[in-house]
Coordinates of C-alpha atoms and ligand atoms in Angstrom, one line a residue:
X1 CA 105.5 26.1 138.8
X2 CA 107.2 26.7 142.3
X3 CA 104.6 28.5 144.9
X4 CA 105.4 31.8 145.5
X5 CA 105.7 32.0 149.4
X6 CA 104.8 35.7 149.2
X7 CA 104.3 39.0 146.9
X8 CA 105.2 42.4 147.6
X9 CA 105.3 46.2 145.9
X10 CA 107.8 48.5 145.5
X11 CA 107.3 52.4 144.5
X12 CA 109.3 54.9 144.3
X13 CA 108.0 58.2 145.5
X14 CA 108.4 62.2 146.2
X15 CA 111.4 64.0 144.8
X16 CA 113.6 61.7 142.6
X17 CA 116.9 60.6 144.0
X18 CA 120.1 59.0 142.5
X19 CA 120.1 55.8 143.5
X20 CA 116.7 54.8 143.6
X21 CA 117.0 52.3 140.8
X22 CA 119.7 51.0 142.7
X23 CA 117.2 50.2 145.4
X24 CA 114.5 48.8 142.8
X25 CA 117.1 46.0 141.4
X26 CA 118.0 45.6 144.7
X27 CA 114.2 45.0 145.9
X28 CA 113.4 42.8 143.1
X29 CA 116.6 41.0 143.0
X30 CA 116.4 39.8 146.9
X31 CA 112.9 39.1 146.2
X32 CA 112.8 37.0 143.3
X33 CA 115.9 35.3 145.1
X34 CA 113.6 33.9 147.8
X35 CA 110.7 32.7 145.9
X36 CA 109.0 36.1 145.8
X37 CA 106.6 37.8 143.7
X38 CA 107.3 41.5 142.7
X39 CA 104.8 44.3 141.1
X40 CA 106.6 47.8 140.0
X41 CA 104.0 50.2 141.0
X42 CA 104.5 53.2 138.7
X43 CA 104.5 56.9 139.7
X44 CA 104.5 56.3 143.1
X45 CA 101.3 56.7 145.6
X46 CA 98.9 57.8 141.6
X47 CA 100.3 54.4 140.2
X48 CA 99.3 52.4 143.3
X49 CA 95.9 54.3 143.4
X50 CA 94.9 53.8 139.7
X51 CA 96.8 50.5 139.5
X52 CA 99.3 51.5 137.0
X53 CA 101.4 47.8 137.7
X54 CA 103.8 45.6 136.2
X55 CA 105.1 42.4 137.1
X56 CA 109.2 42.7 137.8
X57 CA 111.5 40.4 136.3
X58 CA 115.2 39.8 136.5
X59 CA 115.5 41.4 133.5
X60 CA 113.6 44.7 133.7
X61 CA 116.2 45.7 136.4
X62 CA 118.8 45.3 134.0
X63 CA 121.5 48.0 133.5
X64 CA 119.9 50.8 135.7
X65 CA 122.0 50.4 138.5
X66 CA 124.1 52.9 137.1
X67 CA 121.1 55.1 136.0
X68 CA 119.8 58.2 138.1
X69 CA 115.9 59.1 138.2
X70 CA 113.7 56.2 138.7
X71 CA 112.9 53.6 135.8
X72 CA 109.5 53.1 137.9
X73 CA 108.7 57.0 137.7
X74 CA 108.0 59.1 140.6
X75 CA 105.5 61.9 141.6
X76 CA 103.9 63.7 144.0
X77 CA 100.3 62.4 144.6
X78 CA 97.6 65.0 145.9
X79 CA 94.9 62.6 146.0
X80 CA 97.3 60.3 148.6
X81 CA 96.7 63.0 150.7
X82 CA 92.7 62.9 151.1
X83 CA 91.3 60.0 153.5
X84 CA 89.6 58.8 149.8
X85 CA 92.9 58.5 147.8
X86 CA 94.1 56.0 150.9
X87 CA 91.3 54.2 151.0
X88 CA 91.8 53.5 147.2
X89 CA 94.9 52.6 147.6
X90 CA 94.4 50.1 150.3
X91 CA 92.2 48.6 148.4
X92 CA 94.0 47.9 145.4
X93 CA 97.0 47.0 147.6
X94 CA 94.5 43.8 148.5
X95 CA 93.1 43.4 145.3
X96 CA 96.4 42.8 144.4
X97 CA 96.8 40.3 146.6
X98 CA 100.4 42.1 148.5
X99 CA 102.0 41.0 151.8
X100 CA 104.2 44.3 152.2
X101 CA 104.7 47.7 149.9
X102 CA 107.9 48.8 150.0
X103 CA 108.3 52.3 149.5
X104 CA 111.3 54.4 148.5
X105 CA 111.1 57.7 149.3
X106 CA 111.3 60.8 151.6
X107 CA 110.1 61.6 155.0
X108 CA 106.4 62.9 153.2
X109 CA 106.5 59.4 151.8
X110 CA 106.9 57.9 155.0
X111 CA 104.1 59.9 156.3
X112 CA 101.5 58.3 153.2
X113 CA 103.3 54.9 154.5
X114 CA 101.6 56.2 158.0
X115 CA 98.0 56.5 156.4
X116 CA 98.4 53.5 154.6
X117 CA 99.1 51.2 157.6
X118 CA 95.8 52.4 159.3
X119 CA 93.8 50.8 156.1
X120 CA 96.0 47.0 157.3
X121 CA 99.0 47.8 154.8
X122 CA 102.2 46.8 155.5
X123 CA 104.5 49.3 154.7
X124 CA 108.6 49.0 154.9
X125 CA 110.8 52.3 153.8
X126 CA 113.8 52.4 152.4
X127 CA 115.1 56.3 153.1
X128 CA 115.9 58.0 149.7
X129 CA 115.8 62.1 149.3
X130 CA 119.0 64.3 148.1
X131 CA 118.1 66.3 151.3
X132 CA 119.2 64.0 153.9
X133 CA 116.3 65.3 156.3
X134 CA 114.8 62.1 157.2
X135 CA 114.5 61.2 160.8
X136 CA 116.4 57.7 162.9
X137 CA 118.5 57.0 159.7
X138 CA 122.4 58.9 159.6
X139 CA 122.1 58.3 155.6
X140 CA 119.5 58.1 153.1
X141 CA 119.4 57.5 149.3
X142 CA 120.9 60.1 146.6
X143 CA 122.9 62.5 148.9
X144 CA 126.1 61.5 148.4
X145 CA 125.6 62.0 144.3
X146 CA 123.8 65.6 145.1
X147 CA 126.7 66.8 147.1
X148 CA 129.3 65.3 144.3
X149 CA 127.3 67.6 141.9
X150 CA 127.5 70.6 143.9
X151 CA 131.1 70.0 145.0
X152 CA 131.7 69.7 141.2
X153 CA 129.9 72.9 140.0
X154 CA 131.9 75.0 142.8
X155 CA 135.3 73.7 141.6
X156 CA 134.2 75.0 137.9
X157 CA 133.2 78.8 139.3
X158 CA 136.3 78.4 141.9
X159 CA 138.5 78.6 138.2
X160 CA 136.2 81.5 136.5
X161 CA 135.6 83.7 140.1
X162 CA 139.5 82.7 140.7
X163 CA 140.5 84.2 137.7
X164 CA 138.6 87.1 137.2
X165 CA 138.9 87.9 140.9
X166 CA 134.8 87.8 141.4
X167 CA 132.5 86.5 144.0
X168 CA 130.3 83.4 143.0
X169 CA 127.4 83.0 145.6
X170 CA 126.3 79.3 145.2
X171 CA 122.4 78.3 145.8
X172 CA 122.2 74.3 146.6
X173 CA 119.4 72.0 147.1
X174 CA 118.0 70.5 150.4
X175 CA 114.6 72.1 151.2
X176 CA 114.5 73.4 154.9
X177 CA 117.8 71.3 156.2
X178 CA 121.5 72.9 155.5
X179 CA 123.5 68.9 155.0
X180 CA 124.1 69.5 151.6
X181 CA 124.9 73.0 152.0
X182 CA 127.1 71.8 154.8
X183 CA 128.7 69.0 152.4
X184 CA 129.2 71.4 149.6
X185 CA 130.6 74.1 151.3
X186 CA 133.1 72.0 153.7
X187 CA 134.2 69.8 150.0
X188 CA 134.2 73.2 147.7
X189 CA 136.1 74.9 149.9
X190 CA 134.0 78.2 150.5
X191 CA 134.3 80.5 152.9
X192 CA 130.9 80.9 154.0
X193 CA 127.7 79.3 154.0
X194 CA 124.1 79.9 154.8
X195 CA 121.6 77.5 155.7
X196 CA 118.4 77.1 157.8
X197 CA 119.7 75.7 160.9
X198 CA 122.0 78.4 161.6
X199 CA 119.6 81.5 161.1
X200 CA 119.7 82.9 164.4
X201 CA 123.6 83.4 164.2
X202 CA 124.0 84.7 160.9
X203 CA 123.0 87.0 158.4
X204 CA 124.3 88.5 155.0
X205 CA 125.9 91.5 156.7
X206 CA 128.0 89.0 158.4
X207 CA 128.9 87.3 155.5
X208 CA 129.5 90.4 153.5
X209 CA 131.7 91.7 156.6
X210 CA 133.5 88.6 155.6
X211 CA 134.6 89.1 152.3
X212 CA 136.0 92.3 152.8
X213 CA 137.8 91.1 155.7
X214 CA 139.3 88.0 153.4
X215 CA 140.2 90.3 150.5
X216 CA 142.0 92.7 153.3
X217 CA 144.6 89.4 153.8
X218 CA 145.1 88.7 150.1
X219 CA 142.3 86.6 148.9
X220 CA 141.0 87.7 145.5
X221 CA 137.7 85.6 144.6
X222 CA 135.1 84.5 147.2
X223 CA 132.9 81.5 147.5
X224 CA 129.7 81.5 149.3
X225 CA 127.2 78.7 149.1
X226 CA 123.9 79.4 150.5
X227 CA 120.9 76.6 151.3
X228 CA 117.4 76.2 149.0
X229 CA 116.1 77.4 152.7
X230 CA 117.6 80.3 153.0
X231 CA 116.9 81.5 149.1
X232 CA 117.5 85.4 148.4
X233 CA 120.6 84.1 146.3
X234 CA 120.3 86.5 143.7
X235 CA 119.6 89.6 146.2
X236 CA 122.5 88.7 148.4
X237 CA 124.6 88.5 145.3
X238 CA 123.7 91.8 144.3
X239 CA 124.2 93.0 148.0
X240 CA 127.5 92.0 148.3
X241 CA 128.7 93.7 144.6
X242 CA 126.8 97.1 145.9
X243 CA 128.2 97.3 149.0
X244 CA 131.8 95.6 148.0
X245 CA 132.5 97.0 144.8
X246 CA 133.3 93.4 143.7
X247 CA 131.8 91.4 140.7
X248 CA 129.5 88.8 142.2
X249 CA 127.5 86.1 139.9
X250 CA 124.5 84.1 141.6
X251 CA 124.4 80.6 140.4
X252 CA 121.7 78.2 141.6
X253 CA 121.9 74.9 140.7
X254 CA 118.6 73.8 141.5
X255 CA 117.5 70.3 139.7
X256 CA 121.0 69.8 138.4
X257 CA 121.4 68.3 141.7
X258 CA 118.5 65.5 141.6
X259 CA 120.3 63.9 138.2
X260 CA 123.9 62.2 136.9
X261 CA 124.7 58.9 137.7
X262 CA 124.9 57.6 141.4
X263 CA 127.8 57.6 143.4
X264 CA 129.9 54.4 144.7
X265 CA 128.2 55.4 147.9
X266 CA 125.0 55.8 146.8
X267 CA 124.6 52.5 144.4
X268 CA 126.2 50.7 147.8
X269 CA 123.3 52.0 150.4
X270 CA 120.7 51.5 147.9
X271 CA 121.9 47.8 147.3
X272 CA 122.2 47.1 151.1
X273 CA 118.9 49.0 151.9
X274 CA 117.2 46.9 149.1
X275 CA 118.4 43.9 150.4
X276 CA 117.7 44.3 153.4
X277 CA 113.9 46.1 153.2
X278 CA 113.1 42.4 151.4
X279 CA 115.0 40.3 154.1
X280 CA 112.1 42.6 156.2
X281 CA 109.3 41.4 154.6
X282 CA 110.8 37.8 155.3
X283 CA 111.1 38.2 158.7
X284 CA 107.5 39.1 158.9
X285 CA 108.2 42.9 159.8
X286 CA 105.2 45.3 159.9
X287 CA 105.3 48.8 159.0
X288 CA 109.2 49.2 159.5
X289 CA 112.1 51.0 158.1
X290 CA 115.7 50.6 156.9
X291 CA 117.8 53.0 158.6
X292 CA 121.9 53.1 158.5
X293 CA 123.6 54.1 161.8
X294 CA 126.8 54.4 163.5
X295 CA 127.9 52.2 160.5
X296 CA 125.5 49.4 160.5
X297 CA 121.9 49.2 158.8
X298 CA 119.4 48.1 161.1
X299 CA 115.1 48.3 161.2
X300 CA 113.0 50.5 163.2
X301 CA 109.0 50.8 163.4
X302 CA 108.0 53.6 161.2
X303 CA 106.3 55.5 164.3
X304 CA 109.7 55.9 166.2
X305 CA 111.6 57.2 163.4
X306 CA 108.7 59.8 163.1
X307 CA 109.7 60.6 167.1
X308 CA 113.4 61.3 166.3
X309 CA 114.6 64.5 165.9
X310 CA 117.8 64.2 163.7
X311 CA 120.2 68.0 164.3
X312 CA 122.2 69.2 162.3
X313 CA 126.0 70.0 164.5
X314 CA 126.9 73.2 163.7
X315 CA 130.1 72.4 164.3
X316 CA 130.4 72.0 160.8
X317 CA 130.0 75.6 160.2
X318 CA 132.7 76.8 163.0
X319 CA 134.8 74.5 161.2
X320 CA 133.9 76.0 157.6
X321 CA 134.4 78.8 158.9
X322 CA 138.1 78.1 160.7
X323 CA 139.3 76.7 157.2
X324 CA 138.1 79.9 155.3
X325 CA 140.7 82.4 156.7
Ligands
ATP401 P1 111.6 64.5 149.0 O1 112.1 64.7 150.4 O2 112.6 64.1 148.0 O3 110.7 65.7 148.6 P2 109.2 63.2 149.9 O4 108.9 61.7 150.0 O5 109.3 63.9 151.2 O6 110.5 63.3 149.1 P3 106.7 64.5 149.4 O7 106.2 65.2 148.1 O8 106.7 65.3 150.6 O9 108.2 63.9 149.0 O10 105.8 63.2 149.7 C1 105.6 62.3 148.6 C2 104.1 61.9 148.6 O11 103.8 61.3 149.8 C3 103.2 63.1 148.5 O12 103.0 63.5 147.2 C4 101.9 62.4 149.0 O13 101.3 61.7 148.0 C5 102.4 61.5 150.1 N1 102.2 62.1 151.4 C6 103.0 63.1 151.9 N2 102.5 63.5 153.1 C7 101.4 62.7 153.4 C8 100.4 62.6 154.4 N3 100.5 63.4 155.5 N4 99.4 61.7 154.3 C9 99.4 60.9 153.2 N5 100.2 61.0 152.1 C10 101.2 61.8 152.2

């Protein structure tokens, strides 16, 4: 039997993503490609701290590239977060006998990827939240397919609002950042958005303001997509039928936005990140991350993407904003 020249793990952890099992064939693929051993940790930081493994083969990344979710479960792991639950999982991590964990996740993954390299682990990221928010990468896994499903949803209430001449106030994903929000509202078309990053210069009386100006020049529905953030949906929507007079529906999307099949863009980043998290490991990397910027994927040492600050240009409003007239 051929020596395997070395052996790694790969989890998938925090909030779910499309295009994380993208990432996992891509891992396993690239590894067993040069020789290398692969365990599938299950349920991400619980599954490497009770050893719930499994040895990959070609064949159990079969047909999920197309899949959302994670054929290798996810979850958020409470005892990760004690000095105990890392100490656990270092140790099985040696047990085990591993030269590098790869970890797909988001930026609180990173930060168990932080505790684990005190204990000697070696941990490479592959970026992969809905959100976006992750520090020193431009893209991370699943957001394109988030924003798709949100675009989609607010081309189906453009047709109802549209034609019975109602407002539809949109709540999207994305935790404390306003990208998708951004995405959403910029591809949906709407005429306003709230999100996080622009509290201080905006609130719902300008946004009602608004709509009233817009219906005084002819329009006769409104859009208005508001961030996860921001929240309140369902008062605002209530506000702005009260004060307007017009028929407003809250609709908040919520986990319909984690599921559905990955995107083109998605299914590409994931197969590039995969590939290139393993080439890592091959290089003899320590404790480093795949990032994609200015058009190119690159590595960076998990501390300095924790040092970035990533902003969101509001620009992107301004612009919403100019196109909403
Ligand atoms: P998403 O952005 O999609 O929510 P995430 O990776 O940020 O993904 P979190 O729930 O924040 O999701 O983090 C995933 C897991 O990482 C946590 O459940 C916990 O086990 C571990 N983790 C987070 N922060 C720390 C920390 N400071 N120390 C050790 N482990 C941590």
């Amino acid at each position: 039997m051929d020596k395997k020249i070395k052996k790694i793990g790969v989890l998938t952890s925090g909030g779910d993503a499309p295009g994380m099992n993208a990432a996992i064939r891509a891992v396993v693929r690239t590894a067993l490609s040069s020789q290398m051993e692969v365990i599938g940790i299950r349920k991400g930081y619980n599954g490497l701290i009770n050893g719930e493994i499994k040895e990959m083969s070609s064949r159990d990344v079969s047909n999920i590239i197309n899949l959302g979710g994670t054929v290798l479960h996810t979850a958020r792991s409470p005892e990760m977060l004690t000095i105990e639950g890392q100490k656990k999982a270092a140790a099985i991590y040696d047990i085990l006998g591993l030269d590098a964990l790869i970890v797909i996740g988001g930026d609180g993954s990173y930060r168990g990827m932080r505790e684990l390299a005190k204990f000697g682990v070696n941990c490479i990221g592959i970026p992969a939240t809905i959100d976006l928010d992750m520090n020193g990468t431009e893209y991370t896994i699943g957001f394109d397919t988030a924003v798709n499903t949100g675009m989609d949803a607010l081309n189906k209430l453009r047709d109802t609002s549209s034609s019975h001449e109602r407002c539809s106030v949109v709540e999207v994903m994305g935790r404390n950042a306003g990208y998708i929000a951004i995405w959403c509202a910029m591809t949906g078309g709407a005429e306003d958005v709230m999100f996080p990053e622009a509290k201080d210069i905006q609130d719902s009386k300008k946004v009602i303001q608004q709509i009233i100006t817009n219906r005084s020049t002819g329009k006769r529905h409104n859009l208005i997509v508001v961030a996860e953030g921001i929240g309140g949906t369902q008062k605002l929507a209530d506000d702005i039928q009260s004060i307007t007079g017009i028929q407003t529906r809250a609709t908040i999307l919520g986990h319909l936005q984690r599921g559905g099949t990955p995107t083109a863009t998605d299914r590409m980043h994931a197969s590039m990140m995969g590939y290139y998290a393993v080439k890592a490991v091959l290089e003899g990397r320590q404790n480093q991350v795949v990032c994609f910027n200015r058009g190119r994927y690159e590595m960076l040492d998990l501390e300095a993407s924790f040092s970035m600050q990533k902003t969101l240009d509001l620009e992107y409003y301004d612009i919403i904003k100019t196109l909403s007239i």
